CSV table of C-alpha atoms in Angstrom, one decimal:
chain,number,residue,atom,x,y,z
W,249,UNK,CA,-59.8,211.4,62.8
W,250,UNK,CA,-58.5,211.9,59.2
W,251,UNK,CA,-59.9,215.5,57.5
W,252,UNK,CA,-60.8,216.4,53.7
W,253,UNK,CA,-58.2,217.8,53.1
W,254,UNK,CA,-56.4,214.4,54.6
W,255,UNK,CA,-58.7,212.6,51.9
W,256,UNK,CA,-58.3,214.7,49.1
W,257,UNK,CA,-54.3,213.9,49.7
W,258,UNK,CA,-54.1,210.6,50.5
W,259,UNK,CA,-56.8,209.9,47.6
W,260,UNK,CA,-53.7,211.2,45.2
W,261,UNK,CA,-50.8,209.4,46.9
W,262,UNK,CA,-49.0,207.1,44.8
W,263,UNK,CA,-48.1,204.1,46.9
W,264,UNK,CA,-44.4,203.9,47.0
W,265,UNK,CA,-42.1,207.0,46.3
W,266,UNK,CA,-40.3,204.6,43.3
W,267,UNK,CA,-42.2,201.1,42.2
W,268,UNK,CA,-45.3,200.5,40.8
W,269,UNK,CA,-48.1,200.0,42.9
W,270,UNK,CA,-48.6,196.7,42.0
W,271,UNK,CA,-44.8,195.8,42.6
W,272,UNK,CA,-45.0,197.7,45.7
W,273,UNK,CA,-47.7,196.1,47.1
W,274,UNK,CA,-46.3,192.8,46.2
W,275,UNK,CA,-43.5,193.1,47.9
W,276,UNK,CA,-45.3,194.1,51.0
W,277,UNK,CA,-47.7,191.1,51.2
W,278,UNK,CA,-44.6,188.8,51.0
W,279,UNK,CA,-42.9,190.5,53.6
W,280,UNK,CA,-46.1,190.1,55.7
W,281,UNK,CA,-45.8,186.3,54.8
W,282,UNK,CA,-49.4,186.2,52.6
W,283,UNK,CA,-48.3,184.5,50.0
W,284,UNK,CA,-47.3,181.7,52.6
W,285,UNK,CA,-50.8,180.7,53.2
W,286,UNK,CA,-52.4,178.0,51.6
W,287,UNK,CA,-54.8,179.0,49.3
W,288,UNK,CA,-57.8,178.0,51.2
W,289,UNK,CA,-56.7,180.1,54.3
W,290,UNK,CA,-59.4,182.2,55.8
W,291,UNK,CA,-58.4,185.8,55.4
W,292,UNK,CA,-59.4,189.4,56.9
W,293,UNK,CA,-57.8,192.8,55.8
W,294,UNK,CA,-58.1,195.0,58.4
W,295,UNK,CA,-59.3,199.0,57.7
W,296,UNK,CA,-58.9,197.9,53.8
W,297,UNK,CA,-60.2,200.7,52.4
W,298,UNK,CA,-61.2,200.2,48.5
W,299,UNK,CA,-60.1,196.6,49.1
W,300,UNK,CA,-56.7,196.5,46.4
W,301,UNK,CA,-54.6,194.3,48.2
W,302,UNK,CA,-57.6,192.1,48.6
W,303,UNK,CA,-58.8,191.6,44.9
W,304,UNK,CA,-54.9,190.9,44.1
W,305,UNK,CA,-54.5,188.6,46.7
W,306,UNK,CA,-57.7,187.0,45.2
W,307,UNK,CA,-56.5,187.2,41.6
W,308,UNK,CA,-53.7,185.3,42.9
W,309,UNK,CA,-56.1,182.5,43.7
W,310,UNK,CA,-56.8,183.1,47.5
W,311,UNK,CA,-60.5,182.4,47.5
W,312,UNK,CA,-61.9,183.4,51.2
W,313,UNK,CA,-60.5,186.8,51.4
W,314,UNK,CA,-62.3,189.5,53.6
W,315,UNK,CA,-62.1,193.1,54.7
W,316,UNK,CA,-63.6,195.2,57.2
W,317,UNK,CA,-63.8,199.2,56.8
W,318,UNK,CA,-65.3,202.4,58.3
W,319,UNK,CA,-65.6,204.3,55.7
W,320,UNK,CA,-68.9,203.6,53.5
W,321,UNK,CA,-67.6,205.7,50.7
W,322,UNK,CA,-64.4,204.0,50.4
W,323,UNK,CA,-66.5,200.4,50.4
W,324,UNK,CA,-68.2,201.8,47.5
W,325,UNK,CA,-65.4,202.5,45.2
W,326,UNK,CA,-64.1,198.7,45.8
W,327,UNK,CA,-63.8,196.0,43.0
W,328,UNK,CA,-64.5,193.6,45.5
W,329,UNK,CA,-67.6,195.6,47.9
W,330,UNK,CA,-69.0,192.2,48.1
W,331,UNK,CA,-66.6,191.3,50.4
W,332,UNK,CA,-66.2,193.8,52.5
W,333,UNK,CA,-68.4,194.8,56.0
W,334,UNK,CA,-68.4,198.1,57.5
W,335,UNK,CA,-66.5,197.9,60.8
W,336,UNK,CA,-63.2,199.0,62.5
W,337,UNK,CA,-60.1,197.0,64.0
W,338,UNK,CA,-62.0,197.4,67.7
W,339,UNK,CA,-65.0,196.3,66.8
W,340,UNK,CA,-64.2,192.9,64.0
W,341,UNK,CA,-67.9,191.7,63.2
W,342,UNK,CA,-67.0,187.9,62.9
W,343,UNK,CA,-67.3,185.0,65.5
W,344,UNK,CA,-64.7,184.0,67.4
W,345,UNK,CA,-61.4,181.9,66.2
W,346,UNK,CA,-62.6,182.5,62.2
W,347,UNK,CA,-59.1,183.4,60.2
W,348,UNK,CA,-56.0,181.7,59.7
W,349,UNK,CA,-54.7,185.1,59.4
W,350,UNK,CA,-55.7,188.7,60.0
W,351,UNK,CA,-53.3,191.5,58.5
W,352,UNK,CA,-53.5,195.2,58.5
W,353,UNK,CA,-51.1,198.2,56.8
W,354,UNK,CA,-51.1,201.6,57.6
W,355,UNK,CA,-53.9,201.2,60.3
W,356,UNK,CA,-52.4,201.2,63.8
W,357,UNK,CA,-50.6,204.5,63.6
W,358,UNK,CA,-54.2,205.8,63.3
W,359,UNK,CA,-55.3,204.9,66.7
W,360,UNK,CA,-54.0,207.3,68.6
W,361,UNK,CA,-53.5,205.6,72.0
W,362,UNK,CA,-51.8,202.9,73.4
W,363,UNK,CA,-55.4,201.8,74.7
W,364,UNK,CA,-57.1,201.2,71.8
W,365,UNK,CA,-54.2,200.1,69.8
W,366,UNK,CA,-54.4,197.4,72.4
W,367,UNK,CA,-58.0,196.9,71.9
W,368,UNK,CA,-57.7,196.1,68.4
W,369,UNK,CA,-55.1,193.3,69.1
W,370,UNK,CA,-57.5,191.8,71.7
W,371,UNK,CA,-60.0,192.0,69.1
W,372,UNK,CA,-57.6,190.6,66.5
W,373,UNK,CA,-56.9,187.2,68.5
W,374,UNK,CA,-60.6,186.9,69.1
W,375,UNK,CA,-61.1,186.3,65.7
W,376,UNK,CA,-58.0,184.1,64.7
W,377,UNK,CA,-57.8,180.4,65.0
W,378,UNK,CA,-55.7,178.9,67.2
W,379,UNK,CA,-51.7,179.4,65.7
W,380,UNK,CA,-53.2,182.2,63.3
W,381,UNK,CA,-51.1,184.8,61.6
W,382,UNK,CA,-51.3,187.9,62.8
W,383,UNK,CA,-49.6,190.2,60.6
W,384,UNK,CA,-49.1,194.6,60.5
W,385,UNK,CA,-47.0,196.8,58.3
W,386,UNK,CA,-46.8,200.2,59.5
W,387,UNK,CA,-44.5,203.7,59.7
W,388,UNK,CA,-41.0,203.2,61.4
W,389,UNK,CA,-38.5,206.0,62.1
W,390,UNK,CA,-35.2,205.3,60.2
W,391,UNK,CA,-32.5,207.1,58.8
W,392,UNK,CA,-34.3,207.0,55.6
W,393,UNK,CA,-37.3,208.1,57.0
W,394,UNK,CA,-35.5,210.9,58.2
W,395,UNK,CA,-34.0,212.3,55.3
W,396,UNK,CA,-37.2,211.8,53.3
W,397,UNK,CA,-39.0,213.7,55.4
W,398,UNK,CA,-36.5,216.6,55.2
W,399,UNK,CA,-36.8,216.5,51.5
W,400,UNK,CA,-40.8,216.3,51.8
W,401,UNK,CA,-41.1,219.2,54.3
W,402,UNK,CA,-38.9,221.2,51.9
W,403,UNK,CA,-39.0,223.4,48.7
W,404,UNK,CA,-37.8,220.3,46.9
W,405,UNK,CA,-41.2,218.6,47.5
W,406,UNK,CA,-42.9,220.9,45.1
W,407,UNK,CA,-40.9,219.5,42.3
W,408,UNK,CA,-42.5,215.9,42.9
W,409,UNK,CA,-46.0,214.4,42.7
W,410,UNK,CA,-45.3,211.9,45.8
W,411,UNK,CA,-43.8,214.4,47.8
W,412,UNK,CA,-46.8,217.0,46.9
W,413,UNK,CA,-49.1,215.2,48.7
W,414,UNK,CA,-47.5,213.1,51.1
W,415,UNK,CA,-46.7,216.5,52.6
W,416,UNK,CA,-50.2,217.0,52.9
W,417,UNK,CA,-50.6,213.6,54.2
W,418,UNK,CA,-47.9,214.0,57.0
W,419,UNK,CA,-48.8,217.3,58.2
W,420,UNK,CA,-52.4,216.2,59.1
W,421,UNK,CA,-51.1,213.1,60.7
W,422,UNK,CA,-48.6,214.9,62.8
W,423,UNK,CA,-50.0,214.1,66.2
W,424,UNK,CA,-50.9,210.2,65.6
W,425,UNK,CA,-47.7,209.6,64.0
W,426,UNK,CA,-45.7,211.3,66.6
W,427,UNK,CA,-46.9,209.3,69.2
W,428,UNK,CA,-46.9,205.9,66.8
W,429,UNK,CA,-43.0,206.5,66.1
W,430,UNK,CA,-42.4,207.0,69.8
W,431,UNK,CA,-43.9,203.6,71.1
W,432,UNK,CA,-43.7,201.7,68.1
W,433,UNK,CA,-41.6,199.3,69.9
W,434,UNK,CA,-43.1,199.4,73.4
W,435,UNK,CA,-46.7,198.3,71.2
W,436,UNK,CA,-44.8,195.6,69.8
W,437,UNK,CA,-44.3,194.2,73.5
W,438,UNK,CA,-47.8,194.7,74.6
W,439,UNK,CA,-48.6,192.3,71.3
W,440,UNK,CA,-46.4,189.9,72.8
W,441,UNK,CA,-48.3,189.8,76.2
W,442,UNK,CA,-51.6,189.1,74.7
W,443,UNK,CA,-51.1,185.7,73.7
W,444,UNK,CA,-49.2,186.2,70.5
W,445,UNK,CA,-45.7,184.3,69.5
W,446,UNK,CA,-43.3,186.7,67.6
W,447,UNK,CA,-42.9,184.8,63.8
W,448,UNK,CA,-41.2,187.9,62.0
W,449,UNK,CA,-40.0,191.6,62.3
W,450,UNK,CA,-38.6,193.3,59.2
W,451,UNK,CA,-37.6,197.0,59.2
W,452,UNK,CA,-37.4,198.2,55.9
W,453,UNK,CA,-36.4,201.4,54.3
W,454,UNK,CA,-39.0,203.2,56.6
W,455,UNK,CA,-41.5,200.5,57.7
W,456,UNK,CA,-41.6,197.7,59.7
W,457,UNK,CA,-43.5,194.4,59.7
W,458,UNK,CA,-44.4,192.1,62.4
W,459,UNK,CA,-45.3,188.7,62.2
W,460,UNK,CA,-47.4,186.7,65.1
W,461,UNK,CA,-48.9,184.0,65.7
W,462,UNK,CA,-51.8,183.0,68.3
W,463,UNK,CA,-50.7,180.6,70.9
């Protein structure tokens, strides 16, 4: 369960230690493969929180984009609030086989257990259409990863604004993201025995992206 002080942090965060966060993003949904859908696709955002990657993938010209998120406060804050329902990836308020594609970022390493990480991919196919894209971006433990987080758990970090509050960030997620790093790759293979078809992996700097599809 995230804190304030988590909050207060993560409220501050830039999005990406060196882009924009518009470039940033960007280049996230087109790893993800978003910009492959057709522009009519049915489209949920999983734990979207104020809904950004939403209204640019609607600015874009994607015009049945969704989101679901548990936090009320965060809902309000959102350009788009109009499309957005309160709920959490185990509990997706929408029938059965609705999206042609269901994404999430930053979300699963939240979870806490293999269980309900589980859960929400059960809950996830529920809602897809047949040969839906199921697609996640989160945390992956790299060499990069591992040098940045030196740097951010050291004096240096003062001297930065990312760094300042990522700190923050990572110490209050140290438990979650422990475990998420450990059996990052063992979830991966329960995805695959749910029903899913592997369409892309992509380890970046220090994230990785998965691509599935419902079979």
């Amino acid at each position: 369960m995230e804190t304030k002080r988590w909050h207060k942090a993560y409220s501050k965060q830039k999005y990406h230690p060196f882009l924009s966060e518009k470039k940033a993003r960007e280049k996230r949904m087109k790893t993800m493969g978003l910009f492959d859908l057709g522009k009519d696709a049915m489209i949920l955002d999983v734990g979207c929180g104020t809904g950004i990657t939403m209204h640019m993938l609607m600015k874009k010209g994607y015009h049945n984009v969704y989101g679901i998120e548990p936090s009320k406060k965060l809902i309000e804050k959102s350009p788009v609030k109009n499309k957005i329902s309160v709920g959490n990836a185990q509990n997706i308020g929408f029938p059965d086989n609705t999206f042609d594609c269901v994404y999430l970022a930053g979300v699963l390493h939240h979870l806490e257990t293999i269980e309900n990480i589980i859960k929400c991919f059960k809950e996830i196919r529920r809602v897809l259409k047949p040969g839906g894209l199921f697609s996640y971006n989160e945390p992956y433990q790299t060499k990069i990863r591992w040098i940045g987080e030196k740097i951010i758990f050291s004096p240096l970090s003062n001297l930065f604004y990312y760094s300042r509050h990522m700190r923050v960030v990572l110490e209050e997620e140290k438990e979650s993201m422990s475990f998420w790093l450990k059996n990052v790759d063992k979830i991966e293979q329960e995805l695959y025995k749910l029903g899913f078809r592997k369409e892309l992996r992509h380890i970046g700097l220090y994230r990785i992206t998965i691509g599935a599809k419902k079979v």
